[in-house]
Short mmCIF file of C-alpha atoms and ligand atoms in Angstrom, two decimals:
data_model
loop_
_atom_site.label_atom_id
_atom_site.label_comp_id
_atom_site.label_asym_id
_atom_site.label_seq_id
_atom_site.Cartn_x
_atom_site.Cartn_y
_atom_site.Cartn_z
CA MET F 1 0.00 0.00 0.00
CA ILE F 2 1.48 3.34 -1.05
CA ALA F 3 1.22 6.10 1.53
CA SER F 4 -0.06 8.62 -1.00
CA LYS F 5 0.97 12.23 -0.54
CA LEU F 6 -2.24 13.25 -2.32
CA PRO F 7 -4.82 10.72 -1.13
CA ASN F 8 -7.78 12.83 -2.25
CA VAL F 9 -6.54 13.51 -5.74
CA GLY F 10 -7.76 11.56 -8.76
CA THR F 11 -7.57 12.27 -12.49
CA THR F 12 -8.57 15.87 -13.26
CA ILE F 13 -12.06 16.68 -14.49
CA PHE F 14 -10.50 18.13 -17.66
CA THR F 15 -8.90 14.82 -18.58
CA ARG F 16 -12.04 12.88 -17.65
CA MET F 17 -14.42 15.02 -19.67
CA SER F 18 -12.14 15.31 -22.71
CA GLN F 19 -11.73 11.54 -22.67
CA LEU F 20 -15.48 10.98 -22.45
CA ALA F 21 -16.00 13.43 -25.32
CA MET F 22 -13.56 11.43 -27.41
CA GLU F 23 -15.12 8.08 -26.53
CA THR F 24 -18.65 9.26 -27.27
CA GLY F 25 -17.84 11.50 -30.23
CA ALA F 26 -19.37 14.49 -28.41
CA LEU F 27 -18.41 18.08 -29.23
CA ASN F 28 -15.78 18.96 -26.66
CA LEU F 29 -16.67 22.22 -24.94
CA SER F 30 -15.26 20.95 -21.64
CA GLN F 31 -11.47 21.30 -21.20
CA GLY F 32 -10.41 24.85 -22.10
CA PHE F 33 -8.53 24.93 -25.39
CA PRO F 34 -9.17 26.31 -28.86
CA ASP F 35 -10.22 23.93 -31.67
CA PHE F 36 -8.39 26.24 -34.10
CA ASP F 37 -4.67 26.71 -34.52
CA GLY F 38 -2.39 29.45 -33.28
CA PRO F 39 -1.19 32.09 -35.79
CA GLN F 40 0.58 30.74 -38.89
CA ALA F 41 3.53 33.10 -38.33
CA LEU F 42 4.03 31.68 -34.84
CA ARG F 43 3.99 28.10 -36.06
CA ASP F 44 6.32 28.97 -38.93
CA ALA F 45 8.70 30.60 -36.47
CA LEU F 46 8.79 27.41 -34.41
CA SER F 47 9.61 25.29 -37.48
CA TRP F 48 12.33 27.75 -38.42
CA HIS F 49 13.99 27.67 -35.01
CA VAL F 50 13.83 23.88 -34.79
CA ALA F 51 15.43 23.67 -38.26
CA ASN F 52 18.05 26.28 -37.44
CA GLY F 53 19.73 24.93 -34.39
CA HIS F 54 17.82 26.39 -31.43
CA ASN F 55 17.39 23.06 -29.73
CA GLN F 56 19.57 23.13 -26.63
CA TYR F 57 18.83 24.39 -23.12
CA SER F 58 17.75 28.00 -22.77
CA PRO F 59 18.96 30.07 -19.81
CA MET F 60 17.30 28.87 -16.60
CA THR F 61 15.29 32.09 -16.20
CA GLY F 62 14.10 32.03 -19.82
CA LEU F 63 15.34 33.26 -23.17
CA PRO F 64 16.35 36.94 -22.76
CA ALA F 65 14.52 37.93 -25.97
CA LEU F 66 11.29 36.42 -24.66
CA ARG F 67 11.67 38.00 -21.22
CA GLN F 68 12.14 41.33 -23.00
CA GLN F 69 8.96 40.81 -24.98
CA VAL F 70 7.07 39.98 -21.79
CA ALA F 71 8.32 43.20 -20.20
CA ALA F 72 7.33 45.15 -23.33
CA LYS F 73 3.86 43.58 -23.28
CA ILE F 74 3.46 44.48 -19.61
CA GLN F 75 4.44 48.08 -20.29
CA ARG F 76 2.08 48.26 -23.25
CA SER F 77 -0.82 46.72 -21.31
CA TYR F 78 -0.44 48.20 -17.82
CA GLY F 79 2.04 51.06 -18.15
CA VAL F 80 4.52 49.55 -15.69
CA ARG F 81 8.17 48.65 -16.11
CA VAL F 82 9.52 45.39 -14.75
CA ASN F 83 13.17 44.37 -14.63
CA VAL F 84 13.74 41.86 -17.44
CA ASP F 85 16.55 40.02 -15.66
CA MET F 86 15.37 40.06 -12.08
CA GLU F 87 11.59 39.97 -12.23
CA VAL F 88 10.54 37.84 -15.23
CA THR F 89 10.87 34.04 -15.26
CA ILE F 90 9.70 31.85 -18.13
CA THR F 91 8.17 28.55 -16.99
CA PRO F 92 6.93 25.46 -18.83
CA GLY F 93 3.29 26.47 -18.36
CA ALA F 94 1.52 28.67 -15.85
CA THR F 95 0.75 25.54 -13.83
CA GLN F 96 4.46 24.96 -13.23
CA GLY F 97 4.95 28.63 -12.32
CA ILE F 98 2.15 28.43 -9.74
CA PHE F 99 3.57 25.21 -8.33
CA CYS F 100 7.06 26.69 -7.99
CA ALA F 101 5.79 29.90 -6.37
CA ILE F 102 3.88 27.85 -3.79
CA GLN F 103 6.83 25.54 -3.06
CA ALA F 104 9.11 28.57 -2.78
CA VAL F 105 7.29 30.31 0.06
CA ILE F 106 4.89 27.89 1.75
CA HIS F 107 6.23 26.10 4.81
CA SER F 108 4.74 23.17 6.65
CA GLY F 109 1.64 24.27 8.56
CA ASP F 110 1.10 27.46 6.57
CA GLU F 111 -2.40 28.33 5.40
CA VAL F 112 -3.23 29.45 1.88
CA ILE F 113 -6.54 31.11 1.11
CA VAL F 114 -8.20 30.07 -2.14
CA PHE F 115 -11.53 31.33 -3.44
CA ASP F 116 -14.07 28.68 -4.41
CA PRO F 117 -14.77 27.79 -7.15
CA ALA F 118 -10.96 27.48 -7.40
CA TYR F 119 -8.79 26.22 -10.24
CA ASP F 120 -7.87 22.63 -9.52
CA SER F 121 -4.07 22.85 -9.42
CA TYR F 122 -3.78 25.15 -6.40
CA GLU F 123 -4.71 22.82 -3.56
CA PRO F 124 -2.50 19.82 -4.46
CA SER F 125 0.46 22.19 -4.85
CA VAL F 126 -0.20 23.66 -1.41
CA GLU F 127 -0.53 20.18 0.12
CA LEU F 128 2.75 19.02 -1.41
CA ALA F 129 4.41 22.01 0.27
CA GLY F 130 2.96 20.84 3.61
CA GLY F 131 0.47 23.69 3.71
CA ARG F 132 -3.31 23.71 4.02
CA CYS F 133 -5.89 25.46 1.88
CA VAL F 134 -8.55 27.54 3.58
CA HIS F 135 -11.49 27.85 1.19
CA VAL F 136 -13.48 31.07 1.00
CA GLN F 137 -16.55 31.01 -1.22
CA LEU F 138 -17.08 33.69 -3.80
CA ASP F 139 -20.57 35.16 -4.07
CA SER F 140 -22.70 32.46 -5.70
CA GLN F 141 -24.27 34.88 -8.22
CA THR F 142 -21.53 37.38 -9.05
CA PHE F 143 -18.42 35.36 -8.13
CA THR F 144 -16.95 38.38 -6.37
CA ILE F 145 -14.94 38.32 -3.13
CA ASP F 146 -16.87 38.69 0.11
CA PHE F 147 -14.38 40.73 2.15
CA ASN F 148 -16.09 39.88 5.43
CA LYS F 149 -15.63 36.18 4.76
CA LEU F 150 -12.04 36.81 3.70
CA ALA F 151 -11.29 38.78 6.87
CA GLN F 152 -12.74 35.94 8.96
CA ALA F 153 -10.60 33.38 7.16
CA LEU F 154 -7.33 35.19 7.94
CA SER F 155 -5.29 33.70 10.77
CA PRO F 156 -1.74 34.11 12.07
CA ARG F 157 -0.87 31.10 9.90
CA THR F 158 -2.14 32.66 6.64
CA ARG F 159 0.92 32.89 4.40
CA MET F 160 -0.64 33.30 0.97
CA ILE F 161 -3.80 34.29 -0.89
CA ILE F 162 -4.37 33.04 -4.42
CA LEU F 163 -6.30 35.36 -6.72
CA ASN F 164 -7.57 34.42 -10.17
CA SER F 165 -8.83 37.17 -12.45
CA PRO F 166 -10.30 36.84 -15.06
CA HIS F 167 -11.74 33.91 -13.15
CA ASN F 168 -11.97 30.31 -14.27
CA PRO F 169 -14.72 29.01 -14.31
CA SER F 170 -17.01 32.06 -13.85
CA GLY F 171 -15.41 34.68 -16.12
CA ALA F 172 -15.69 37.29 -13.34
CA LEU F 173 -13.07 40.02 -12.85
CA ILE F 174 -11.50 41.50 -9.73
CA SER F 175 -11.73 45.30 -9.91
CA ARG F 176 -9.08 47.84 -8.99
CA ALA F 177 -11.25 48.90 -6.02
CA GLU F 178 -11.27 45.30 -4.78
CA LEU F 179 -7.48 45.12 -5.08
CA ASP F 180 -7.31 48.29 -2.97
CA GLN F 181 -9.59 46.69 -0.40
CA LEU F 182 -7.38 43.62 -0.32
CA ALA F 183 -4.26 45.74 0.09
CA GLN F 184 -5.81 47.47 3.06
CA LEU F 185 -6.87 44.20 4.65
CA ILE F 186 -3.44 42.56 4.50
CA ARG F 187 -1.26 45.69 4.79
CA ASP F 188 0.20 44.76 8.18
CA ARG F 189 0.39 41.03 7.60
CA ASP F 190 3.12 38.81 6.27
CA ILE F 191 1.11 37.37 3.38
CA TYR F 192 2.19 36.61 -0.20
CA LEU F 193 -0.07 36.64 -3.22
CA ILE F 194 -0.29 34.57 -6.33
CA SER F 195 -2.27 36.43 -8.94
CA ASP F 196 -3.27 33.92 -11.60
CA GLU F 197 -3.91 36.15 -14.61
CA VAL F 198 -3.65 33.59 -17.41
CA TYR F 199 -6.76 35.09 -19.06
CA GLU F 200 -5.47 38.69 -18.70
CA HIS F 201 -6.02 39.50 -22.39
CA LEU F 202 -9.46 37.88 -22.67
CA VAL F 203 -11.56 40.72 -21.26
CA PHE F 204 -14.68 42.05 -23.00
CA ASP F 205 -17.13 44.94 -23.32
CA GLY F 206 -14.37 47.54 -23.07
CA VAL F 207 -13.62 46.63 -19.45
CA ALA F 208 -9.97 46.95 -18.38
CA HIS F 209 -8.29 44.07 -16.56
CA ALA F 210 -6.99 45.24 -13.15
CA SER F 211 -3.62 43.51 -13.01
CA VAL F 212 -1.75 43.12 -9.75
CA LEU F 213 1.28 44.18 -11.82
CA ALA F 214 -0.19 47.68 -11.91
CA HIS F 215 -0.95 47.73 -8.16
CA GLU F 216 2.26 49.04 -6.65
CA GLU F 217 1.52 47.97 -3.10
CA LEU F 218 0.19 44.47 -3.79
CA TYR F 219 2.86 43.75 -6.39
CA GLN F 220 5.55 43.97 -3.70
CA ARG F 221 4.30 40.67 -2.26
CA ALA F 222 3.03 39.01 -5.45
CA PHE F 223 3.81 36.36 -8.01
CA VAL F 224 1.85 37.33 -11.12
CA VAL F 225 1.35 34.38 -13.45
CA SER F 226 0.35 34.28 -17.11
CA SER F 227 0.26 31.76 -19.95
CA PHE F 228 1.27 32.12 -23.60
CA GLY F 229 -1.04 29.17 -24.23
CA LYS F 230 -4.17 31.27 -23.72
CA THR F 231 -2.92 34.46 -25.33
CA TYR F 232 -1.49 32.90 -28.51
CA HIS F 233 -3.97 29.99 -28.96
CA VAL F 234 -1.31 27.35 -28.24
CA THR F 235 -2.28 25.66 -24.97
CA GLY F 236 -0.24 22.60 -25.95
CA TRP F 237 2.95 24.63 -25.98
CA LYS F 238 2.77 24.74 -22.18
CA THR F 239 4.75 27.94 -21.80
CA GLY F 240 4.02 30.63 -19.27
CA TYR F 241 5.73 33.16 -17.06
CA VAL F 242 5.89 34.48 -13.52
CA VAL F 243 6.59 38.14 -12.75
CA ALA F 244 7.59 38.92 -9.17
CA PRO F 245 9.82 41.43 -7.33
CA PRO F 246 13.52 40.43 -7.35
CA ALA F 247 13.61 38.79 -3.91
CA LEU F 248 10.54 36.67 -4.63
CA SER F 249 11.76 35.82 -8.15
CA ALA F 250 15.04 34.63 -6.63
CA GLU F 251 13.17 32.20 -4.36
CA LEU F 252 10.91 31.07 -7.20
CA ARG F 253 13.94 30.34 -9.39
CA LYS F 254 15.51 28.16 -6.69
CA VAL F 255 12.56 25.81 -7.12
CA HIS F 256 12.06 26.24 -10.87
CA GLN F 257 15.68 25.29 -11.61
CA TYR F 258 15.12 21.89 -10.02
CA VAL F 259 11.58 21.24 -11.22
CA SER F 260 12.40 21.76 -14.88
CA PHE F 261 15.50 23.98 -15.10
CA CYS F 262 14.15 25.85 -18.14
CA GLY F 263 11.35 26.04 -20.66
CA VAL F 264 11.46 24.49 -24.14
CA THR F 265 13.97 26.52 -26.16
CA PRO F 266 12.54 26.70 -29.72
CA LEU F 267 9.09 27.57 -28.35
CA GLN F 268 10.60 30.53 -26.54
CA TYR F 269 12.36 31.74 -29.70
CA ALA F 270 9.15 31.44 -31.70
CA LEU F 271 7.09 33.31 -29.12
CA ALA F 272 9.72 36.07 -28.87
CA ASP F 273 9.74 36.53 -32.67
CA PHE F 274 5.97 36.56 -32.92
CA MET F 275 5.52 39.01 -30.05
CA ALA F 276 8.11 41.37 -31.55
CA GLU F 277 6.50 41.23 -34.98
CA HIS F 278 2.86 41.25 -33.87
CA PRO F 279 2.42 43.41 -30.77
CA GLU F 280 -1.11 44.13 -32.03
CA HIS F 281 -2.13 40.49 -31.36
CA ILE F 282 -3.05 41.27 -27.76
CA ASP F 283 -5.06 44.33 -28.78
CA GLU F 284 -7.13 42.23 -31.17
CA LEU F 285 -7.80 39.36 -28.74
CA PRO F 286 -10.67 40.92 -26.78
CA GLY F 287 -12.62 41.60 -29.98
CA PHE F 288 -11.82 38.17 -31.36
CA TYR F 289 -13.14 36.33 -28.30
CA GLN F 290 -15.97 38.76 -27.63
CA ALA F 291 -17.33 37.96 -31.10
CA LYS F 292 -17.24 34.24 -30.23
CA ARG F 293 -18.93 34.85 -26.89
CA ASP F 294 -21.66 36.90 -28.54
CA LEU F 295 -22.22 34.46 -31.38
CA PHE F 296 -22.49 31.57 -28.94
CA CYS F 297 -24.74 33.43 -26.51
CA ASP F 298 -27.00 34.64 -29.34
CA LEU F 299 -27.28 31.09 -30.62
CA LEU F 300 -28.09 29.81 -27.12
CA ALA F 301 -30.74 32.48 -26.49
CA PRO F 302 -33.68 30.25 -27.59
CA SER F 303 -32.45 27.34 -25.40
CA ARG F 304 -33.72 26.54 -21.91
CA LEU F 305 -30.30 27.37 -20.46
CA SER F 306 -30.04 30.67 -18.61
CA PHE F 307 -26.88 32.74 -18.38
CA THR F 308 -25.32 36.16 -18.09
CA ARG F 309 -22.62 36.90 -20.66
CA VAL F 310 -19.17 36.61 -19.13
CA THR F 311 -16.80 39.61 -18.96
CA GLY F 312 -13.61 37.58 -19.25
CA THR F 313 -12.02 34.18 -20.11
CA TYR F 314 -13.23 31.86 -22.86
CA PHE F 315 -15.77 30.13 -20.65
CA GLN F 316 -19.51 30.68 -20.34
CA LEU F 317 -21.37 29.37 -17.32
CA VAL F 318 -24.94 28.26 -17.97
CA ASP F 319 -27.70 27.37 -15.53
CA TYR F 320 -29.60 24.23 -16.57
CA SER F 321 -32.26 24.18 -13.87
CA GLN F 322 -35.05 24.58 -16.44
CA ILE F 323 -33.90 21.38 -18.15
CA ARG F 324 -32.90 18.82 -15.51
CA PRO F 325 -33.16 20.27 -11.99
CA ASP F 326 -33.14 16.68 -10.72
CA LEU F 327 -29.50 16.15 -11.79
CA ASN F 328 -26.47 17.49 -9.96
CA ASP F 329 -23.90 19.11 -12.23
CA VAL F 330 -21.61 16.07 -12.54
CA GLU F 331 -24.62 13.93 -13.55
CA MET F 332 -25.72 16.69 -15.90
CA ALA F 333 -22.29 16.90 -17.57
CA LEU F 334 -22.31 13.12 -18.12
CA TRP F 335 -25.91 13.20 -19.42
CA LEU F 336 -25.21 16.09 -21.79
CA THR F 337 -22.16 14.33 -23.19
CA ARG F 338 -23.71 10.88 -23.56
CA GLU F 339 -27.25 11.77 -24.56
CA HIS F 340 -26.84 15.11 -26.34
CA GLY F 341 -23.29 15.08 -27.67
CA VAL F 342 -21.92 18.16 -25.88
CA ALA F 343 -19.17 17.83 -23.27
CA THR F 344 -19.06 20.47 -20.50
CA ILE F 345 -17.36 20.95 -17.13
CA PRO F 346 -19.41 20.70 -13.91
CA VAL F 347 -18.65 23.62 -11.59
CA SER F 348 -19.01 21.77 -8.27
CA VAL F 349 -15.62 20.09 -8.71
CA PHE F 350 -13.95 23.46 -8.04
CA TYR F 351 -15.47 23.70 -4.55
CA GLN F 352 -14.57 22.20 -1.20
CA ASN F 353 -18.28 22.40 -0.24
CA PRO F 354 -20.30 22.83 -3.44
CA PRO F 355 -23.56 24.75 -3.00
CA GLN F 356 -26.13 21.94 -3.23
CA GLU F 357 -28.69 24.04 -5.06
CA GLN F 358 -26.27 25.22 -7.78
CA ARG F 359 -27.06 23.97 -11.29
CA LEU F 360 -24.19 25.27 -13.42
CA VAL F 361 -21.96 23.82 -16.10
CA ARG F 362 -19.12 25.55 -17.95
CA LEU F 363 -18.92 25.74 -21.74
CA CYS F 364 -15.70 26.70 -23.55
CA PHE F 365 -16.33 29.02 -26.51
CA ALA F 366 -12.74 29.05 -27.82
CA LYS F 367 -14.11 27.19 -30.84
CA ARG F 368 -14.62 27.66 -34.57
CA GLU F 369 -17.95 29.16 -35.62
CA GLU F 370 -19.02 25.80 -37.02
CA THR F 371 -18.40 24.05 -33.67
CA LEU F 372 -20.30 26.74 -31.76
CA ARG F 373 -23.24 26.47 -34.20
CA GLN F 374 -23.36 22.68 -33.91
CA ALA F 375 -23.14 22.80 -30.11
CA ALA F 376 -25.82 25.47 -29.85
CA GLN F 377 -28.12 23.49 -32.12
CA LYS F 378 -27.79 20.44 -29.88
CA LEU F 379 -28.27 22.47 -26.72
CA CYS F 380 -31.31 24.31 -28.12
CA GLY F 381 -32.92 20.98 -28.95
CA ILE F 382 -33.02 19.80 -25.32
N1 PMP K 401 -4.69 28.87 -14.21
C1 PMP K 401 -5.93 28.85 -14.73
C2 PMP K 401 -7.01 29.59 -14.04
C3 PMP K 401 -6.18 28.13 -15.88
O1 PMP K 401 -7.42 28.08 -16.39
C4 PMP K 401 -5.12 27.47 -16.53
C5 PMP K 401 -5.44 26.77 -17.81
N2 PMP K 401 -5.02 25.58 -18.00
C6 PMP K 401 -3.84 27.51 -15.94
C7 PMP K 401 -3.68 28.23 -14.78
C8 PMP K 401 -2.66 26.79 -16.51
O2 PMP K 401 -2.10 27.31 -17.66
P1 PMP K 401 -0.97 26.51 -18.44
O3 PMP K 401 -1.66 25.65 -19.43
O4 PMP K 401 -0.10 27.54 -19.06
O5 PMP K 401 -0.22 25.69 -17.43
N1 LIG K 402 -7.30 25.36 -17.78
C1 LIG K 402 -8.02 24.43 -18.58
C2 LIG K 402 -9.49 24.46 -18.19
O1 LIG K 402 -9.86 25.09 -17.27
C3 LIG K 402 -7.57 23.00 -18.46
C4 LIG K 402 -6.14 22.75 -18.26
C5 LIG K 402 -5.93 21.32 -17.90
O2 LIG K 402 -6.46 20.42 -18.53
N2 LIG K 402 -5.18 21.11 -16.89
O3 LIG K 402 -10.27 23.81 -18.84
#
């Protein structure tokens, strides 16, 4: 019998639902990834670098050209300057960056506050560091932070708070005013932040993303994480980055150098080239995904699903209580996949204590128009 270090962990819901979609031939709107390719110029750049000898280790902190492009993107997006050498670290995926940040600062017995519904990788990473997650529920309608609940959850052992905005799975955003409120609440405490901003460029309706990078006070204690996978439509490239003040970056790098040492070299070259040549890509992303959101939501309007259009991410939550109130969301996700050919993600799996009355599943709209039309047709027929 193996004494598991993660006894409560199974295979992730993303793997399970994508697998079921494949087995049943259902349209896969579950796991978050585009069913279209990243930009041709980006893929061509990768082929070029593979063919032209960029196939050995990159520097441990990441290719300098890519770190420079990240800093340029940050300045363009948020008007702040970060030190390319001391504050930017390229990681093989945001997931790895989050893991390393947690291992770097969480000691045995430390508490980490996560907001439910919470992305699934946070808690196992905290547990492997010997810490414990304290779950604070977001508002069940708006998915915003309840600052009274947060204040009550703080203890002398609280060492970290993990933020995620734009939020997976709800698409909600944390506002600048809420960041200010958070800063005030933790001002005199020794608490680090992870700000998971992998969907930072997927924000709609003219709303601005309030990045922790642009919050001078919070940034001093933060690891800000992003993912090239989401921004450049290449989730399978598993390349991300962590931006943190020099002292925190130094601790992060101590872990990162032994988890993976560095990211994949030709991918970093390709991303650096593409970002240098196409800085407008990030300006066009909100419109690109907003059009998909609106198409999908318009197509779903006649269905018996109810929803409010999301402000960020490429996920749309829908309430199915007019269709099968008798099913919980895991049962519903299985039923929708098997009986109606559309795979979704149940939301309860992101909670420690899922609200029993909640009837929500998550649909990914990072799909071609044809896929969205087919999915909507199936969903409208139920
Ligand atoms: N955080 C959130 C909230 C995510 O949705 C994802 C998507 N997979 C990640 C982190 C991980 O990103 P990556 O694929 O770059 O590891
Ligand atoms: N972030 C993606 C999602 O929310 C999944 C990533 C994964 O499969 N680990 O669907």
